[in-house]
CSV table of C-alpha atoms in Angstrom, one decimal:
chain,number,residue,atom,x,y,z
R,855,UNK,CA,-15.1,7.4,-20.4
R,856,UNK,CA,-17.5,7.6,-17.4
R,857,UNK,CA,-19.7,4.5,-17.3
R,858,UNK,CA,-21.9,5.6,-14.3
R,859,UNK,CA,-21.9,8.3,-11.7
R,860,UNK,CA,-23.5,8.7,-8.3
R,861,UNK,CA,-23.6,12.0,-6.5
R,862,UNK,CA,-23.9,11.6,-2.8
R,863,UNK,CA,-23.7,15.3,-2.3
R,864,UNK,CA,-21.6,14.9,0.9
R,865,UNK,CA,-18.1,13.8,2.0
R,866,UNK,CA,-16.8,10.3,1.3
R,867,UNK,CA,-13.4,9.4,2.8
R,868,UNK,CA,-13.1,5.8,1.7
R,869,UNK,CA,-14.5,4.3,-1.5
R,870,UNK,CA,-13.4,0.7,-2.2
R,871,UNK,CA,-14.7,-1.1,-5.3
R,872,UNK,CA,-15.2,-4.9,-5.6
R,873,UNK,CA,-13.2,-5.5,-8.8
R,874,UNK,CA,-15.4,-4.3,-11.6
R,875,UNK,CA,-18.6,-5.3,-9.9
R,876,UNK,CA,-21.4,-3.0,-8.8
R,877,UNK,CA,-20.5,-3.1,-5.1
R,878,UNK,CA,-18.7,-0.3,-3.3
R,879,UNK,CA,-17.6,0.0,0.4
R,880,UNK,CA,-18.1,3.6,1.5
R,881,UNK,CA,-17.1,5.5,4.7
R,882,UNK,CA,-18.0,9.1,5.3
R,883,UNK,CA,-15.5,11.8,6.0
R,884,UNK,CA,-14.5,15.4,5.3
R,885,UNK,CA,-16.2,18.5,6.6
R,886,UNK,CA,-19.7,17.3,5.8
R,887,UNK,CA,-19.6,13.4,5.9
R,888,UNK,CA,-22.3,11.5,4.2
R,889,UNK,CA,-22.0,8.6,6.7
R,890,UNK,CA,-20.5,8.3,10.2
R,891,UNK,CA,-16.8,7.6,10.2
R,892,UNK,CA,-17.4,4.5,12.3
R,893,UNK,CA,-19.7,2.9,9.8
R,894,UNK,CA,-19.0,0.9,6.6
R,895,UNK,CA,-21.7,1.1,4.0
R,896,UNK,CA,-21.8,-1.6,1.2
R,897,UNK,CA,-23.5,0.2,-1.6
R,898,UNK,CA,-25.1,-1.6,-4.6
R,899,UNK,CA,-24.6,0.9,-7.4
R,900,UNK,CA,-26.8,-1.1,-9.8
R,901,UNK,CA,-29.8,-0.9,-7.4
R,902,UNK,CA,-28.7,2.5,-6.0
R,903,UNK,CA,-29.1,1.4,-2.4
R,904,UNK,CA,-27.3,0.2,0.8
R,905,UNK,CA,-27.2,-3.6,1.1
R,906,UNK,CA,-25.0,-4.1,4.1
R,907,UNK,CA,-24.1,-1.8,7.1
R,908,UNK,CA,-21.3,-2.5,9.6
R,909,UNK,CA,-20.9,-0.3,12.7
R,910,UNK,CA,-17.9,0.0,15.0
R,911,UNK,CA,-17.0,1.8,18.2
R,912,UNK,CA,-14.1,3.7,16.5
R,913,UNK,CA,-13.2,5.2,13.2
R,914,UNK,CA,-12.8,3.0,10.2
R,915,UNK,CA,-9.3,3.5,8.5
R,916,UNK,CA,-9.5,1.1,5.6
R,917,UNK,CA,-11.9,-1.4,3.9
R,918,UNK,CA,-10.9,-4.3,1.5
R,919,UNK,CA,-13.3,-6.3,-0.5
R,920,UNK,CA,-13.4,-9.7,-2.2
R,921,UNK,CA,-16.3,-11.8,-3.5
R,922,UNK,CA,-16.2,-13.7,-0.2
R,923,UNK,CA,-14.8,-11.3,2.4
R,924,UNK,CA,-15.2,-7.8,3.9
R,925,UNK,CA,-12.1,-6.7,5.7
R,926,UNK,CA,-12.2,-3.6,8.0
R,927,UNK,CA,-9.1,-2.0,9.5
R,928,UNK,CA,-9.5,0.0,12.7
R,929,UNK,CA,-6.9,1.8,14.8
R,930,UNK,CA,-5.9,-1.4,16.7
R,931,UNK,CA,-7.7,-4.3,15.1
R,932,UNK,CA,-8.7,-5.9,11.8
R,933,UNK,CA,-12.2,-7.4,11.4
R,934,UNK,CA,-13.0,-10.2,8.9
R,935,UNK,CA,-16.6,-10.8,7.7
R,936,UNK,CA,-18.2,-13.1,5.2
R,937,UNK,CA,-19.6,-11.1,2.3
R,938,UNK,CA,-23.2,-11.9,2.7
R,939,UNK,CA,-26.5,-10.4,4.0
R,940,UNK,CA,-26.5,-10.3,6.9
R,941,UNK,CA,-22.7,-10.3,7.2
R,942,UNK,CA,-21.1,-13.0,9.4
R,943,UNK,CA,-18.1,-12.0,11.6
R,944,UNK,CA,-15.4,-14.6,11.0
R,945,UNK,CA,-12.3,-13.3,12.9
R,946,UNK,CA,-10.9,-10.3,14.8
R,947,UNK,CA,-7.1,-9.7,15.0
R,948,UNK,CA,-5.3,-7.2,17.3
R,949,UNK,CA,-2.7,-4.9,15.7
R,950,UNK,CA,-0.3,-2.2,16.7
R,951,UNK,CA,-1.5,1.4,16.1
R,952,UNK,CA,-2.6,1.4,12.5
R,953,UNK,CA,-3.8,4.9,11.7
R,954,UNK,CA,-2.9,4.4,8.0
R,955,UNK,CA,-5.3,1.5,7.8
R,956,UNK,CA,-2.6,-0.8,6.3
R,957,UNK,CA,-4.2,-4.0,5.0
R,958,UNK,CA,-3.7,-6.1,1.9
R,959,UNK,CA,-6.2,-8.7,0.7
R,960,UNK,CA,-5.4,-11.4,-1.9
R,961,UNK,CA,-7.4,-14.4,-3.0
R,962,UNK,CA,-5.7,-16.7,-0.5
R,963,UNK,CA,-3.9,-14.4,2.1
R,964,UNK,CA,-4.6,-11.4,4.2
R,965,UNK,CA,-1.7,-9.2,5.5
R,966,UNK,CA,-1.8,-6.4,8.1
R,967,UNK,CA,0.4,-5.0,10.9
R,968,UNK,CA,1.2,-7.3,13.9
R,969,UNK,CA,0.7,-6.6,17.5
R,970,UNK,CA,4.2,-5.0,17.8
R,971,UNK,CA,5.5,-2.1,15.7
R,972,UNK,CA,7.3,-3.3,12.5
R,973,UNK,CA,5.7,-6.8,12.5
R,974,UNK,CA,3.4,-8.1,9.8
R,975,UNK,CA,0.6,-10.7,10.3
R,976,UNK,CA,-0.1,-13.0,7.3
R,977,UNK,CA,-3.3,-15.0,7.5
R,978,UNK,CA,-4.3,-17.9,5.3
R,979,UNK,CA,-7.9,-17.2,4.6
R,980,UNK,CA,-8.9,-20.9,4.0
R,981,UNK,CA,-7.2,-22.4,7.0
R,982,UNK,CA,-7.0,-19.5,9.3
R,983,UNK,CA,-3.3,-20.0,10.0
R,984,UNK,CA,-1.4,-16.9,11.1
R,985,UNK,CA,2.3,-16.2,10.6
R,986,UNK,CA,4.2,-13.3,12.1
R,987,UNK,CA,7.0,-11.6,10.1
R,988,UNK,CA,9.4,-9.3,12.0
R,989,UNK,CA,9.7,-7.1,8.9
R,990,UNK,CA,11.2,-3.8,10.4
R,991,UNK,CA,12.5,-2.3,13.6
R,992,UNK,CA,10.4,0.8,13.1
R,993,UNK,CA,6.6,1.1,12.7
R,994,UNK,CA,5.2,0.1,9.3
R,995,UNK,CA,4.5,2.8,6.7
R,996,UNK,CA,3.3,0.8,3.7
R,997,UNK,CA,2.3,-2.7,2.7
R,998,UNK,CA,1.6,-4.1,-0.8
R,999,UNK,CA,0.6,-7.6,-2.0
R,1000,UNK,CA,1.4,-8.7,-5.5
R,1001,UNK,CA,-1.5,-9.4,-7.9
R,1002,UNK,CA,-0.6,-13.1,-7.8
R,1003,UNK,CA,-0.5,-13.0,-4.0
R,1004,UNK,CA,2.9,-14.6,-3.9
R,1005,UNK,CA,5.0,-11.5,-2.8
R,1006,UNK,CA,4.6,-9.0,0.0
R,1007,UNK,CA,6.4,-5.7,0.0
R,1008,UNK,CA,6.9,-3.7,3.2
R,1009,UNK,CA,8.3,-0.3,4.2
R,1010,UNK,CA,8.8,1.3,7.5
R,1011,UNK,CA,8.6,4.9,8.7
R,1012,UNK,CA,12.4,5.2,8.2
R,1013,UNK,CA,11.8,5.0,4.5
R,1014,UNK,CA,15.2,3.8,3.3
R,1015,UNK,CA,14.5,0.2,2.6
R,1016,UNK,CA,11.7,-1.9,1.0
R,1017,UNK,CA,11.7,-5.5,2.1
R,1018,UNK,CA,10.2,-8.3,-0.1
R,1019,UNK,CA,8.8,-11.5,1.4
R,1020,UNK,CA,7.3,-14.7,0.0
R,1021,UNK,CA,3.8,-15.2,1.3
R,1022,UNK,CA,4.1,-19.0,1.0
R,1023,UNK,CA,6.9,-19.4,3.7
R,1024,UNK,CA,7.3,-15.8,4.9
R,1025,UNK,CA,11.0,-15.8,3.9
R,1026,UNK,CA,12.6,-12.5,3.1
R,1027,UNK,CA,13.8,-12.8,-0.5
R,1028,UNK,CA,15.1,-9.3,-1.2
R,1029,UNK,CA,16.0,-5.9,0.3
R,1030,UNK,CA,15.6,-2.9,-2.0
R,1031,UNK,CA,17.2,0.4,-1.1
R,1032,UNK,CA,15.3,3.6,-1.9
R,1033,UNK,CA,18.1,5.8,-0.5
R,1034,UNK,CA,20.3,6.5,2.4
R,1035,UNK,CA,18.4,9.4,4.0
R,1036,UNK,CA,15.1,9.1,5.8
R,1037,UNK,CA,11.9,9.7,3.8
R,1038,UNK,CA,8.2,9.2,4.0
R,1039,UNK,CA,7.0,6.5,1.7
R,1040,UNK,CA,3.8,7.6,0.0
R,1041,UNK,CA,3.0,4.5,-2.0
R,1042,UNK,CA,4.1,1.0,-3.0
R,1043,UNK,CA,2.6,-0.7,-6.1
R,1044,UNK,CA,3.5,-3.9,-7.9
R,1045,UNK,CA,3.0,-4.3,-11.6
R,1046,UNK,CA,0.3,-6.6,-13.0
R,1047,UNK,CA,2.9,-9.3,-13.9
R,1048,UNK,CA,4.3,-9.1,-10.4
R,1049,UNK,CA,7.8,-8.4,-11.9
R,1050,UNK,CA,8.2,-4.7,-11.1
R,1051,UNK,CA,7.8,-2.6,-7.9
R,1052,UNK,CA,7.1,1.2,-7.9
R,1053,UNK,CA,7.8,3.3,-4.9
R,1054,UNK,CA,7.1,7.0,-4.3
R,1055,UNK,CA,8.3,9.2,-1.4
R,1056,UNK,CA,8.1,12.7,-0.1
R,1057,UNK,CA,11.4,13.3,-2.0
R,1058,UNK,CA,9.2,13.7,-5.1
R,1059,UNK,CA,10.9,10.7,-6.7
R,1060,UNK,CA,9.3,7.6,-8.3
R,1061,UNK,CA,11.6,4.6,-8.1
R,1062,UNK,CA,11.2,1.4,-10.2
R,1063,UNK,CA,12.7,-1.9,-9.0
R,1064,UNK,CA,13.0,-5.4,-10.4
R,1065,UNK,CA,10.9,-7.7,-8.2
R,1066,UNK,CA,12.5,-11.1,-7.4
R,1067,UNK,CA,10.4,-14.3,-7.7
R,1068,UNK,CA,9.6,-16.2,-4.5
R,1069,UNK,CA,11.1,-19.4,-6.0
R,1070,UNK,CA,14.6,-17.9,-5.5
R,1071,UNK,CA,14.2,-18.2,-1.7
R,1072,UNK,CA,14.9,-21.6,-0.1
R,1073,UNK,CA,12.4,-22.9,2.4
R,1074,UNK,CA,12.8,-21.7,6.0
R,1075,UNK,CA,11.7,-24.0,8.8
R,1076,UNK,CA,10.1,-22.6,12.0
R,1077,UNK,CA,10.2,-24.1,15.4
R,1078,UNK,CA,6.6,-23.0,16.1
R,1079,UNK,CA,3.8,-25.1,14.8
R,1080,UNK,CA,1.3,-23.2,12.6
R,1081,UNK,CA,-2.3,-23.4,13.7
R,1082,UNK,CA,-5.5,-21.5,13.6
R,1083,UNK,CA,-4.9,-18.1,15.2
R,1084,UNK,CA,-1.6,-19.5,16.6
R,1085,UNK,CA,1.1,-17.4,15.0
R,1086,UNK,CA,4.3,-18.8,13.6
R,1087,UNK,CA,7.2,-16.4,13.8
R,1088,UNK,CA,9.7,-16.6,10.9
R,1089,UNK,CA,13.3,-15.3,11.0
R,1090,UNK,CA,14.0,-12.2,9.0
R,1091,UNK,CA,16.6,-13.8,6.8
R,1092,UNK,CA,18.2,-12.1,3.9
R,1093,UNK,CA,18.8,-14.0,0.7
R,1094,UNK,CA,21.7,-12.4,-1.1
R,1095,UNK,CA,21.4,-12.5,-4.9
R,1096,UNK,CA,23.2,-11.1,-7.9
R,1097,UNK,CA,21.4,-7.9,-9.0
R,1098,UNK,CA,22.1,-5.7,-11.9
R,1099,UNK,CA,20.9,-2.7,-10.0
R,1100,UNK,CA,23.9,-2.4,-7.6
R,1101,UNK,CA,24.5,1.3,-7.7
R,1102,UNK,CA,28.2,1.2,-6.6
R,1103,UNK,CA,29.5,-1.5,-8.9
R,1104,UNK,CA,32.8,-3.1,-7.7
R,1105,UNK,CA,32.6,-1.3,-4.3
R,1106,UNK,CA,29.6,-3.6,-3.5
R,1107,UNK,CA,31.9,-6.6,-3.8
R,1108,UNK,CA,34.6,-5.5,-1.4
R,1109,UNK,CA,34.4,-7.4,1.9
R,1110,UNK,CA,33.6,-5.4,5.1
R,1111,UNK,CA,32.3,-2.4,3.1
R,1112,UNK,CA,29.1,-0.8,4.6
R,1113,UNK,CA,26.0,-2.6,3.3
R,1114,UNK,CA,24.8,0.6,1.5
R,1115,UNK,CA,27.3,-0.2,-1.2
R,1116,UNK,CA,26.0,-3.8,-1.8
R,1117,UNK,CA,22.2,-3.1,-1.6
R,1118,UNK,CA,20.0,-3.3,-4.7
R,1119,UNK,CA,18.8,0.1,-5.9
R,1120,UNK,CA,16.1,1.0,-8.4
R,1121,UNK,CA,17.1,0.5,-12.1
R,1122,UNK,CA,15.4,3.8,-13.0
R,1123,UNK,CA,13.7,6.8,-11.3
R,1124,UNK,CA,11.7,9.9,-12.3
R,1125,UNK,CA,10.5,13.1,-10.7
R,1126,UNK,CA,6.9,13.6,-10.0
R,1127,UNK,CA,5.1,16.8,-8.7
R,1128,UNK,CA,4.6,17.0,-5.0
R,1129,UNK,CA,2.9,20.3,-4.4
R,1130,UNK,CA,3.2,21.8,-1.0
R,1131,UNK,CA,-0.1,21.8,1.0
R,1132,UNK,CA,-0.7,24.3,3.7
R,1133,UNK,CA,0.6,23.4,7.2
R,1134,UNK,CA,-1.8,23.2,10.1
R,1135,UNK,CA,-1.6,25.0,13.3
R,1136,UNK,CA,-0.8,28.6,14.3
R,1137,UNK,CA,0.6,30.7,11.5
R,1138,UNK,CA,-0.6,28.5,8.7
R,1139,UNK,CA,-2.8,30.1,6.1
R,1140,UNK,CA,-4.9,29.2,3.1
R,1141,UNK,CA,-6.5,32.1,1.2
R,1142,UNK,CA,-6.0,34.3,4.2
R,1143,UNK,CA,-7.4,31.9,6.8
R,1144,UNK,CA,-5.9,29.1,8.9
R,1145,UNK,CA,-5.8,25.8,7.2
R,1146,UNK,CA,-7.9,23.1,8.9
R,1147,UNK,CA,-7.0,19.4,8.9
R,1148,UNK,CA,-9.3,17.2,6.8
R,1149,UNK,CA,-11.3,15.0,9.1
R,1150,UNK,CA,-10.7,11.3,8.6
R,1151,UNK,CA,-7.4,11.6,6.7
R,1152,UNK,CA,-4.2,10.6,8.6
R,1153,UNK,CA,-2.3,13.8,9.2
R,1154,UNK,CA,-5.2,15.8,7.9
R,1155,UNK,CA,-3.5,16.4,4.5
R,1156,UNK,CA,-4.6,15.2,1.1
R,1157,UNK,CA,-2.8,12.0,-0.1
R,1158,UNK,CA,0.0,12.4,-2.6
R,1159,UNK,CA,2.1,10.1,-4.8
R,1160,UNK,CA,-0.5,7.3,-5.0
R,1161,UNK,CA,0.6,4.8,-7.7
R,1162,UNK,CA,-1.6,2.8,-10.1
R,1163,UNK,CA,-0.2,0.5,-12.8
R,1164,UNK,CA,-2.3,0.4,-16.0
R,1165,UNK,CA,0.0,-2.1,-17.7
R,1166,UNK,CA,3.5,-3.6,-17.1
R,1167,UNK,CA,5.2,-0.6,-18.7
R,1168,UNK,CA,2.8,2.2,-17.8
R,1169,UNK,CA,1.8,3.7,-14.5
R,1170,UNK,CA,-0.1,6.7,-13.1
R,1171,UNK,CA,0.9,8.8,-10.1
R,1172,UNK,CA,-2.0,10.7,-8.5
R,1173,UNK,CA,-2.0,13.5,-6.0
R,1174,UNK,CA,-5.0,15.1,-4.3
R,1175,UNK,CA,-5.4,18.5,-2.8
R,1176,UNK,CA,-5.8,22.0,-4.1
R,1177,UNK,CA,-3.6,21.2,-7.1
R,1178,UNK,CA,-4.9,17.6,-7.6
R,1179,UNK,CA,-3.3,16.0,-10.7
R,1180,UNK,CA,-2.3,12.8,-12.3
R,1181,UNK,CA,0.9,12.1,-14.1
R,1182,UNK,CA,1.5,9.3,-16.6
R,1183,UNK,CA,4.9,7.5,-16.8
R,1184,UNK,CA,6.2,4.9,-19.3
R,1185,UNK,CA,9.1,2.5,-18.8
R,1186,UNK,CA,11.1,1.8,-21.9
R,1187,UNK,CA,14.6,1.2,-23.3
R,1188,UNK,CA,16.8,4.2,-24.1
R,1189,UNK,CA,19.4,4.4,-26.9
R,1190,UNK,CA,22.0,3.0,-24.6
R,1191,UNK,CA,19.9,-0.2,-23.9
R,1192,UNK,CA,19.1,0.8,-20.3
R,1193,UNK,CA,15.6,0.9,-19.1
R,1194,UNK,CA,14.3,4.4,-18.2
R,1195,UNK,CA,11.1,5.9,-16.7
R,1196,UNK,CA,9.9,9.0,-18.5
R,1197,UNK,CA,6.8,11.2,-17.9
R,1198,UNK,CA,4.4,10.9,-20.9
R,1199,UNK,CA,1.7,13.4,-19.8
R,1200,UNK,CA,-0.2,14.9,-16.9
R,1201,UNK,CA,-3.4,16.7,-16.2
R,1202,UNK,CA,-5.0,18.6,-13.3
R,1203,UNK,CA,-8.4,17.0,-12.5
R,1204,UNK,CA,-9.6,19.7,-10.1
R,1205,UNK,CA,-10.4,22.8,-12.0
R,1206,UNK,CA,-7.5,22.8,-14.6
R,1207,UNK,CA,-5.7,21.0,-17.4
R,1208,UNK,CA,-2.5,20.6,-19.2
C-alpha cells in the first residue's frame, strides 16, 4: 500500500529514508538529474520542501541518516554532520577509494573503509574513538552492520569469504565461506534478530549463514591507546568454533588439510534471477543502439541482488534494470529437519508481472 508519493520528474540516484520519519536524503543522478551529484538534499516530505542542503567538491556516493547524524561518503572521505538546521560539521575521515560508498551507521558506531585497501574504520559516535580493523587483503566490496549494532560483516573484491567482527572490541569472531572461486558480492544483509546473514553474488546464488554472537569472542587487548581520532589497530584473529555448517564433515577435522575443508559454509542456499544487462563500449547494443553507462552508478550498470529482510524467516531480493524484479524467499524446515530457503514468489515491478 502506497502511503504517499512525490514525483520529482527527474533522476534521483540516492534516496535514503530516516527510519519511518518524513525526512529523505536525496542525490540527483541518471540522464536528467534532479539535483547535482555533488549535493545532498534533505527533503521534508510532510512539508514538501528542502530543509537542508550540503554541497561538496566531488560526487556523493552514499548518505546515511539517524535522528542525530548525517553521514556522507565521497570517493576518498566520509563527512559527519549534526542533523540540524543549519547542519554542523563534526568530523571528516579519510578513506581508501570508495566508489561504492560503503558506510554503515548504527546508534552507537559508524563503520567505513580505512585509509588502506581492505581496512575498516569503526568510530564510536559518542566518544569519537576510532579503531582500525585489517579485515581483508583485497579492497572492500561490502559492509553490513547488524540491527543491534554489535556485529559487523565484511567482504572483499575476492568474494570467497565473509568475515564477522564484534564492534565492541573489533575481534574477528567468525569466517564464513561463500565458495572457493572468485565472485562479486552484490549484497550483505543481517536479519532483524541479528542471528542470520544473507549474501548474494554474481553467481546468482543467495546464501544464508548462521551469525555467531559477539559474546563467543574473548577480549583482545591492543598495544595502542584508543583516543579521539587516534586509531587503535586490532589483530585479525580468528576464533575457531564448532559449526554445524561444515560442508566437508570429517575432512574438516583432519590436521593439515587445506582450510577450505574446515571453513563454515551456508546452511542453505537458493537461486535468484540475475538477468544480463547490456555491456558498455564498442559492440554493445540495446534496442539497436550502443548501451550508455548510467551516470552516478558504480560501473554504470543497474544494481542487482539487493537483499532486504522483512522478518527473521522472510527476505526479498531486488534487481533493477530493464527486467527489474523482486523475489521473495522463505526459510523453513524441510521434512528431513534441515533448514531450507525456497522462493515463495516474484514480480516484475517495471512494466510486467508474474
